[in-house]
Amino acid sequence: MNHTAHRRLHRLAACCQSLRGSHCQGADFFKGRSLSTGSKSSTDDITISKTTQTKDPLSPPPTPAASFPFSPNEWRRFPLVASADHTHDTKTMDVALPSPSTHPNLPVASCVLLALDSSSPTSPSPLSRPYTPISSPTAPGRLSFLIKAYRDGALSPRLHALQAGKDGVWIKGPFLKFKYSKNQFKSILMLAAGTGITPMVQCLHAIFSDPEDHTSVTLLVANRSPEDVLLLDWLDSLLAQHPGRLEVRHYLERLPSPPPSRHGPSWHAGFIDEGALRAAGAGREGGREGGR
Ligand SMILES: Cc1cc2nc3c(=O)[nH]c(=O)nc-3n(C[C@H](O)[C@H](O)[C@H](O)COP(=O)(O)OP(=O)(O)OC[C@H]3O[C@@H](n4cnc5c(N)ncnc54)[C@H](O)[C@@H]3O)c2cc1C
């Protein structure tokens, strides 16, 4: 898959739509916060989001800069403390924040830029790419990423090659990509393809860790094969903890016969198309098939 196609997937992933609710705004949901259109590169996306972030009510409160582990204006280096294979081409990678009690202060949903060491101890090498942390935005001490390595990619294979306990990564950010506000909608439909699930994970953390947030979620996940499906265990545990408030439907280009046993009937062949959206209740008053 080329870079443009990957960026399109991330744009698709950022497309969330209200399913129902008296104040339903349909496609206007997250208007102005979704990944930018018409930009030429992911760096352009980030520049636009920077502007958005400074005005956003979810941005970190104005406390002394020293209490924030990251800065959108300067690079800071963090030790890589864990790196583990997740699927055949993805790894989970954790960096340690300055202390176990350091709060990441990530507005939901935001990404950061990652870069590698250079010959200078005070600055990274010039190549950087945006990645979306998947650890809870409120969990202190660590920041976790889910990173796919592209065979001929400039940065991702080099991130995979880093050694935990020895190497570090440089981080700049956070940059808000779209703003999640609790209880803004009764129900949300999320579409995620491949690693495009990472911003949805941030929203799911925010929704299901807040006892005052009553939002329901239908998550449609697109992948090529069962081996490509990401964070299945985590999704399983979330489903078990929140029956009735979370539904996950997997769409696979190559659906094996019989389909995977986990998640019962939630595996479907093909892409997230109009039929999939209709089945999930998109655009229909009252939500998905069968309601809740
Ligand atoms: C907001 C945002 C958040 C993101 N979050 C994540 C995340 O959480 N996890 C994650 O894994 N990724 C994420 N990404 C994607 C990530 O930023 C990188 O794009 C990805 O890791 C690839 O970078 P790379 O330098 O390895 O590959 P690149 O060098 O950028 O290349 C990507 C692919 O395109 C191919 N390619 C490059 N140039 C050409 C060309 N001229 N013609 C044809 N093919 C070409 C390469 O072979 C490779 O397969 C995110 C992207 C955005 C915009």
Short mmCIF file of C-alpha atoms and ligand atoms in Angstrom, two decimals:
data_model
loop_
_atom_site.label_atom_id
_atom_site.label_comp_id
_atom_site.label_asym_id
_atom_site.label_seq_id
_atom_site.Cartn_x
_atom_site.Cartn_y
_atom_site.Cartn_z
CA MET A 1 0.00 0.00 0.00
CA ASN A 2 1.50 3.36 -0.92
CA HIS A 3 1.81 6.34 1.38
CA THR A 4 -1.12 8.20 -0.17
CA ALA A 5 -3.36 5.18 0.29
CA HIS A 6 -2.26 4.91 3.91
CA ARG A 7 -3.06 8.54 4.56
CA ARG A 8 -6.48 7.96 2.99
CA LEU A 9 -7.04 5.10 5.41
CA HIS A 10 -6.23 7.40 8.30
CA ARG A 11 -8.67 9.94 6.92
CA LEU A 12 -11.28 7.18 6.71
CA ALA A 13 -10.43 6.19 10.25
CA ALA A 14 -11.00 9.70 11.45
CA CYS A 15 -14.49 9.71 9.96
CA CYS A 16 -16.88 9.29 12.85
CA GLN A 17 -20.58 9.88 12.54
CA SER A 18 -23.38 10.21 15.00
CA LEU A 19 -25.83 7.33 14.80
CA ARG A 20 -28.66 8.78 16.76
CA GLY A 21 -29.63 11.30 19.34
CA SER A 22 -31.96 14.24 19.43
CA HIS A 23 -29.08 16.57 18.66
CA CYS A 24 -27.77 14.39 15.85
CA GLN A 25 -25.51 16.33 13.48
CA GLY A 26 -24.65 13.44 11.18
CA ALA A 27 -21.53 14.10 9.14
CA ASP A 28 -20.99 17.41 10.93
CA PHE A 29 -19.68 15.43 13.88
CA PHE A 30 -16.06 16.41 14.45
CA LYS A 31 -16.43 19.01 11.71
CA GLY A 32 -13.25 21.00 11.45
CA ARG A 33 -11.38 18.45 13.56
CA SER A 34 -11.08 15.55 11.17
CA LEU A 35 -7.80 15.10 9.38
CA SER A 36 -7.45 17.91 6.94
CA THR A 37 -8.51 17.57 3.34
CA GLY A 38 -6.51 18.68 0.38
CA SER A 39 -3.22 18.75 2.24
CA LYS A 40 -0.19 17.42 0.40
CA SER A 41 1.50 15.57 3.23
CA SER A 42 1.02 14.38 6.77
CA THR A 43 3.16 17.34 7.88
CA ASP A 44 0.55 19.65 6.36
CA ASP A 45 -2.07 17.83 8.40
CA ILE A 46 -0.10 18.49 11.54
CA THR A 47 0.37 22.17 10.80
CA ILE A 48 -3.37 22.67 10.46
CA SER A 49 -4.03 20.77 13.66
CA LYS A 50 -1.51 22.87 15.57
CA THR A 51 -3.65 25.91 14.91
CA THR A 52 -6.74 24.04 16.07
CA GLN A 53 -5.10 22.75 19.21
CA THR A 54 -4.25 26.11 20.71
CA LYS A 55 -7.93 27.11 20.66
CA ASP A 56 -9.28 23.83 21.90
CA PRO A 57 -10.98 23.56 25.30
CA LEU A 58 -9.51 20.08 25.75
CA SER A 59 -5.98 21.40 25.41
CA PRO A 60 -3.91 21.08 28.60
CA PRO A 61 -4.65 23.85 31.12
CA PRO A 62 -2.13 26.71 31.32
CA THR A 63 0.17 25.36 34.02
CA PRO A 64 3.97 25.70 33.98
CA ALA A 65 5.55 24.11 30.91
CA ALA A 66 7.78 21.97 33.12
CA SER A 67 4.76 19.88 34.21
CA PHE A 68 4.15 18.72 30.64
CA PRO A 69 6.27 15.90 29.32
CA PHE A 70 5.98 17.04 25.68
CA SER A 71 5.99 20.25 23.75
CA PRO A 72 4.49 20.95 20.31
CA ASN A 73 7.29 23.46 19.79
CA GLU A 74 10.41 21.47 20.64
CA TRP A 75 11.74 17.93 20.44
CA ARG A 76 12.31 15.97 23.65
CA ARG A 77 13.97 12.58 23.98
CA PHE A 78 12.38 9.67 25.87
CA PRO A 79 13.80 6.22 26.64
CA LEU A 80 12.21 3.26 24.87
CA VAL A 81 11.32 0.84 27.66
CA ALA A 82 9.37 -1.85 25.80
CA SER A 83 9.04 -3.11 22.23
CA ALA A 84 7.08 -6.26 21.44
CA ASP A 85 5.72 -7.94 18.32
CA HIS A 86 1.97 -7.48 18.11
CA THR A 87 1.10 -8.90 14.67
CA HIS A 88 3.33 -9.99 11.77
CA ASP A 89 4.03 -6.37 10.79
CA THR A 90 3.18 -4.32 13.89
CA LYS A 91 4.83 -3.74 17.25
CA THR A 92 3.70 -2.12 20.46
CA MET A 93 6.35 0.29 21.67
CA ASP A 94 6.41 2.07 25.06
CA VAL A 95 8.38 5.13 26.08
CA ALA A 96 8.87 6.14 29.72
CA LEU A 97 7.76 9.59 30.82
CA PRO A 98 10.10 11.49 33.19
CA SER A 99 8.58 9.86 36.30
CA PRO A 100 6.00 7.12 36.99
CA SER A 101 3.57 9.84 38.06
CA THR A 102 4.08 12.09 35.03
CA HIS A 103 0.75 12.65 33.30
CA PRO A 104 0.87 12.59 29.48
CA ASN A 105 -1.74 15.39 29.25
CA LEU A 106 -2.93 14.22 25.85
CA PRO A 107 -6.06 15.90 24.49
CA VAL A 108 -8.33 13.30 22.84
CA ALA A 109 -7.70 12.47 20.06
CA SER A 110 -4.19 13.63 19.31
CA CYS A 111 -1.01 12.40 17.69
CA VAL A 112 2.66 13.17 18.25
CA LEU A 113 5.63 13.27 15.90
CA LEU A 114 8.34 10.64 16.40
CA ALA A 115 11.95 10.91 15.26
CA LEU A 116 15.20 9.04 15.81
CA ASP A 117 18.54 9.99 17.34
CA SER A 118 20.97 12.00 15.28
CA SER A 119 24.69 12.54 15.79
CA SER A 120 23.76 15.50 18.02
CA PRO A 121 22.69 14.79 21.62
CA THR A 122 20.42 17.86 21.54
CA SER A 123 18.32 17.22 18.42
CA PRO A 124 16.80 14.31 16.47
CA SER A 125 17.44 13.33 12.88
CA PRO A 126 15.28 15.39 10.49
CA LEU A 127 12.94 12.56 9.41
CA SER A 128 9.73 12.39 11.45
CA ARG A 129 6.29 10.85 11.12
CA PRO A 130 3.03 11.25 13.12
CA TYR A 131 1.85 8.41 15.40
CA THR A 132 -1.17 8.14 17.69
CA PRO A 133 -0.54 6.96 21.26
CA ILE A 134 -2.78 4.04 22.25
CA SER A 135 -2.23 4.11 26.01
CA SER A 136 -4.94 5.75 28.08
CA PRO A 137 -4.61 9.53 27.70
CA THR A 138 -4.82 9.78 31.50
CA ALA A 139 -2.47 6.91 32.45
CA PRO A 140 0.75 8.25 34.01
CA GLY A 141 4.32 7.13 33.49
CA ARG A 142 4.29 5.67 29.98
CA LEU A 143 3.16 6.34 26.45
CA SER A 144 2.40 3.36 24.20
CA PHE A 145 2.30 3.21 20.43
CA LEU A 146 1.14 0.61 17.92
CA ILE A 147 3.41 0.92 14.90
CA LYS A 148 3.22 -0.88 11.59
CA ALA A 149 6.47 -1.36 9.66
CA TYR A 150 6.25 -0.64 5.93
CA ARG A 151 8.77 -2.78 4.04
CA ASP A 152 10.29 0.17 2.16
CA GLY A 153 9.24 2.82 4.64
CA ALA A 154 11.74 5.51 5.61
CA LEU A 155 11.01 5.55 9.36
CA SER A 156 8.78 2.69 10.52
CA PRO A 157 11.29 -0.18 9.93
CA ARG A 158 13.89 1.85 11.83
CA LEU A 159 11.47 2.34 14.73
CA HIS A 160 10.90 -1.43 14.78
CA ALA A 161 14.67 -1.97 14.93
CA LEU A 162 15.10 0.11 18.11
CA GLN A 163 16.07 -1.81 21.24
CA ALA A 164 14.11 -1.31 24.45
CA GLY A 165 16.31 -0.44 27.41
CA LYS A 166 19.02 0.91 25.11
CA ASP A 167 17.55 3.29 22.53
CA GLY A 168 15.27 6.30 22.75
CA VAL A 169 12.85 8.24 20.56
CA TRP A 170 12.29 11.96 20.16
CA ILE A 171 8.75 13.28 20.57
CA LYS A 172 7.12 16.55 19.58
CA GLY A 173 3.46 17.27 20.27
CA PRO A 174 0.71 16.60 21.07
CA PHE A 175 -1.29 17.79 18.06
CA LEU A 176 -5.06 17.51 18.34
CA LYS A 177 -6.56 15.75 15.30
CA PHE A 178 -10.22 15.87 16.29
CA LYS A 179 -11.88 16.75 19.55
CA TYR A 180 -13.89 14.20 21.50
CA SER A 181 -16.42 15.62 23.98
CA LYS A 182 -18.19 13.28 26.37
CA ASN A 183 -21.95 12.80 25.98
CA GLN A 184 -22.06 15.06 22.93
CA PHE A 185 -23.85 12.19 21.17
CA LYS A 186 -25.78 9.21 22.49
CA SER A 187 -24.12 6.90 20.02
CA ILE A 188 -21.09 7.09 17.76
CA LEU A 189 -20.15 5.06 14.69
CA MET A 190 -16.38 4.69 14.26
CA LEU A 191 -14.71 3.44 11.07
CA ALA A 192 -11.15 2.16 11.32
CA ALA A 193 -8.88 0.51 8.75
CA GLY A 194 -5.57 -1.07 9.76
CA THR A 195 -3.53 1.16 12.07
CA GLY A 196 -6.30 3.74 11.62
CA ILE A 197 -7.73 2.11 14.73
CA THR A 198 -5.25 4.03 16.92
CA PRO A 199 -7.22 7.31 17.18
CA MET A 200 -10.35 5.27 17.90
CA VAL A 201 -8.49 3.59 20.77
CA GLN A 202 -7.83 6.98 22.33
CA CYS A 203 -11.54 7.83 22.10
CA LEU A 204 -12.55 4.42 23.47
CA HIS A 205 -10.22 4.93 26.46
CA ALA A 206 -11.82 8.32 27.10
CA ILE A 207 -15.39 7.03 26.72
CA PHE A 208 -15.14 3.84 28.76
CA SER A 209 -12.85 5.07 31.55
CA ASP A 210 -15.18 7.93 32.48
CA PRO A 211 -18.17 6.77 34.57
CA GLU A 212 -20.00 9.97 33.62
CA ASP A 213 -19.71 9.28 29.89
CA HIS A 214 -22.72 7.30 28.64
CA THR A 215 -21.87 7.28 24.92
CA SER A 216 -22.48 4.02 23.01
CA VAL A 217 -20.09 3.00 20.25
CA THR A 218 -20.32 0.85 17.13
CA LEU A 219 -16.82 0.24 15.78
CA LEU A 220 -16.37 -1.07 12.22
CA VAL A 221 -12.86 -2.43 11.71
CA ALA A 222 -11.44 -3.20 8.24
CA ASN A 223 -8.42 -5.44 7.64
CA ARG A 224 -7.10 -7.81 4.99
CA SER A 225 -7.09 -11.07 7.00
CA PRO A 226 -7.60 -12.25 10.60
CA GLU A 227 -3.81 -12.07 11.10
CA ASP A 228 -3.91 -8.32 10.45
CA VAL A 229 -6.54 -7.51 13.07
CA LEU A 230 -5.05 -5.27 15.75
CA LEU A 231 -5.69 -5.09 19.50
CA LEU A 232 -8.17 -7.98 19.45
CA ASP A 233 -7.53 -8.93 23.11
CA TRP A 234 -7.99 -5.35 24.24
CA LEU A 235 -11.21 -5.02 22.24
CA ASP A 236 -12.40 -8.34 23.72
CA SER A 237 -11.89 -7.13 27.27
CA LEU A 238 -13.60 -3.83 26.52
CA LEU A 239 -16.55 -5.71 24.99
CA ALA A 240 -16.78 -7.93 28.07
CA GLN A 241 -16.75 -4.93 30.41
CA HIS A 242 -19.30 -2.90 28.48
CA PRO A 243 -21.87 -5.25 26.96
CA GLY A 244 -24.64 -3.30 25.26
CA ARG A 245 -22.62 -0.10 25.00
CA LEU A 246 -19.95 -1.32 22.58
CA GLU A 247 -20.32 -3.31 19.38
CA VAL A 248 -17.37 -4.29 17.17
CA ARG A 249 -17.84 -5.53 13.59
CA HIS A 250 -14.83 -6.84 11.67
CA TYR A 251 -14.66 -6.60 7.87
CA LEU A 252 -12.01 -8.77 6.22
CA GLU A 253 -10.92 -8.79 2.58
CA ARG A 254 -10.12 -12.47 3.03
CA LEU A 255 -12.63 -14.07 5.38
CA PRO A 256 -11.59 -17.67 6.16
CA SER A 257 -14.14 -20.45 6.27
CA PRO A 258 -15.14 -21.05 8.98
CA PRO A 259 -14.69 -17.49 10.24
CA PRO A 260 -12.62 -16.87 13.39
CA SER A 261 -14.40 -18.20 16.48
CA ARG A 262 -13.70 -15.15 18.62
CA HIS A 263 -16.29 -12.38 18.55
CA GLY A 264 -18.93 -14.83 17.30
CA PRO A 265 -20.95 -13.44 14.40
CA SER A 266 -19.15 -10.12 14.12
CA TRP A 267 -16.91 -11.16 11.18
CA HIS A 268 -17.95 -10.09 7.70
CA ALA A 269 -16.43 -10.51 4.23
CA GLY A 270 -15.51 -7.47 2.17
CA PHE A 271 -15.01 -3.79 2.72
CA ILE A 272 -16.80 -1.23 4.85
CA ASP A 273 -19.29 -0.24 2.17
CA GLU A 274 -22.74 1.27 2.08
CA GLY A 275 -24.29 -2.03 3.16
CA ALA A 276 -21.97 -2.19 6.17
CA LEU A 277 -22.87 1.36 7.16
CA ARG A 278 -26.59 0.63 6.76
CA ALA A 279 -26.25 -2.53 8.87
CA ALA A 280 -24.61 -0.41 11.55
CA GLY A 281 -27.54 1.98 11.42
CA ALA A 282 -25.71 4.97 9.94
CA GLY A 283 -28.02 7.83 9.03
CA ARG A 284 -31.07 6.11 10.49
CA GLU A 285 -33.02 7.49 13.41
CA GLY A 286 -32.80 4.93 16.19
CA GLY A 287 -29.39 3.55 15.34
CA ARG A 288 -28.21 0.13 14.27
CA GLU A 289 -30.17 -3.01 13.41
CA GLY A 290 -32.17 -4.22 16.37
CA GLY A 291 -31.51 -1.05 18.37
CA ARG A 292 -30.36 -1.28 21.95
C1 LIG B 1 -2.22 11.64 12.03
C2 LIG B 1 -1.53 10.34 11.73
C3 LIG B 1 -1.42 9.39 12.73
C4 LIG B 1 -0.77 8.18 12.46
N1 LIG B 1 -0.71 7.23 13.44
C5 LIG B 1 -0.11 6.05 13.18
C6 LIG B 1 -0.06 5.02 14.18
O1 LIG B 1 -0.54 5.18 15.31
N2 LIG B 1 0.57 3.86 13.85
C7 LIG B 1 1.13 3.64 12.61
O2 LIG B 1 1.69 2.56 12.37
N3 LIG B 1 1.09 4.60 11.65
C8 LIG B 1 0.50 5.79 11.91
N4 LIG B 1 0.49 6.77 10.94
C9 LIG B 1 1.27 6.56 9.70
C10 LIG B 1 2.75 7.00 9.93
O3 LIG B 1 2.79 8.38 10.20
C11 LIG B 1 3.65 6.75 8.71
O4 LIG B 1 3.02 7.28 7.57
C12 LIG B 1 3.97 5.28 8.49
O5 LIG B 1 4.62 4.74 9.63
C13 LIG B 1 4.88 5.09 7.27
O6 LIG B 1 6.04 5.86 7.46
P1 LIG B 1 7.43 5.38 6.82
O7 LIG B 1 8.38 6.54 6.92
O8 LIG B 1 7.90 4.10 7.38
O9 LIG B 1 7.05 5.09 5.33
P2 LIG B 1 7.19 6.05 4.06
O10 LIG B 1 8.61 6.18 3.67
O11 LIG B 1 6.46 7.31 4.34
O12 LIG B 1 6.42 5.17 3.01
C14 LIG B 1 5.14 4.56 3.31
C15 LIG B 1 4.84 3.49 2.28
O13 LIG B 1 4.69 4.10 1.03
C16 LIG B 1 5.61 3.53 0.14
N5 LIG B 1 6.13 4.62 -0.69
C17 LIG B 1 6.88 5.65 -0.28
N6 LIG B 1 7.12 6.47 -1.32
C18 LIG B 1 6.50 5.92 -2.40
C19 LIG B 1 6.37 6.30 -3.76
N7 LIG B 1 6.93 7.41 -4.24
N8 LIG B 1 5.65 5.51 -4.58
C20 LIG B 1 5.06 4.40 -4.12
N9 LIG B 1 5.15 3.98 -2.84
C21 LIG B 1 5.86 4.74 -1.99
C22 LIG B 1 6.71 2.90 0.97
O14 LIG B 1 7.31 1.81 0.30
C23 LIG B 1 5.95 2.44 2.16
O15 LIG B 1 5.39 1.18 1.93
C24 LIG B 1 -0.19 7.95 11.18
C25 LIG B 1 -0.31 8.92 10.18
C26 LIG B 1 -0.98 10.10 10.44
C27 LIG B 1 -1.11 11.11 9.33
#
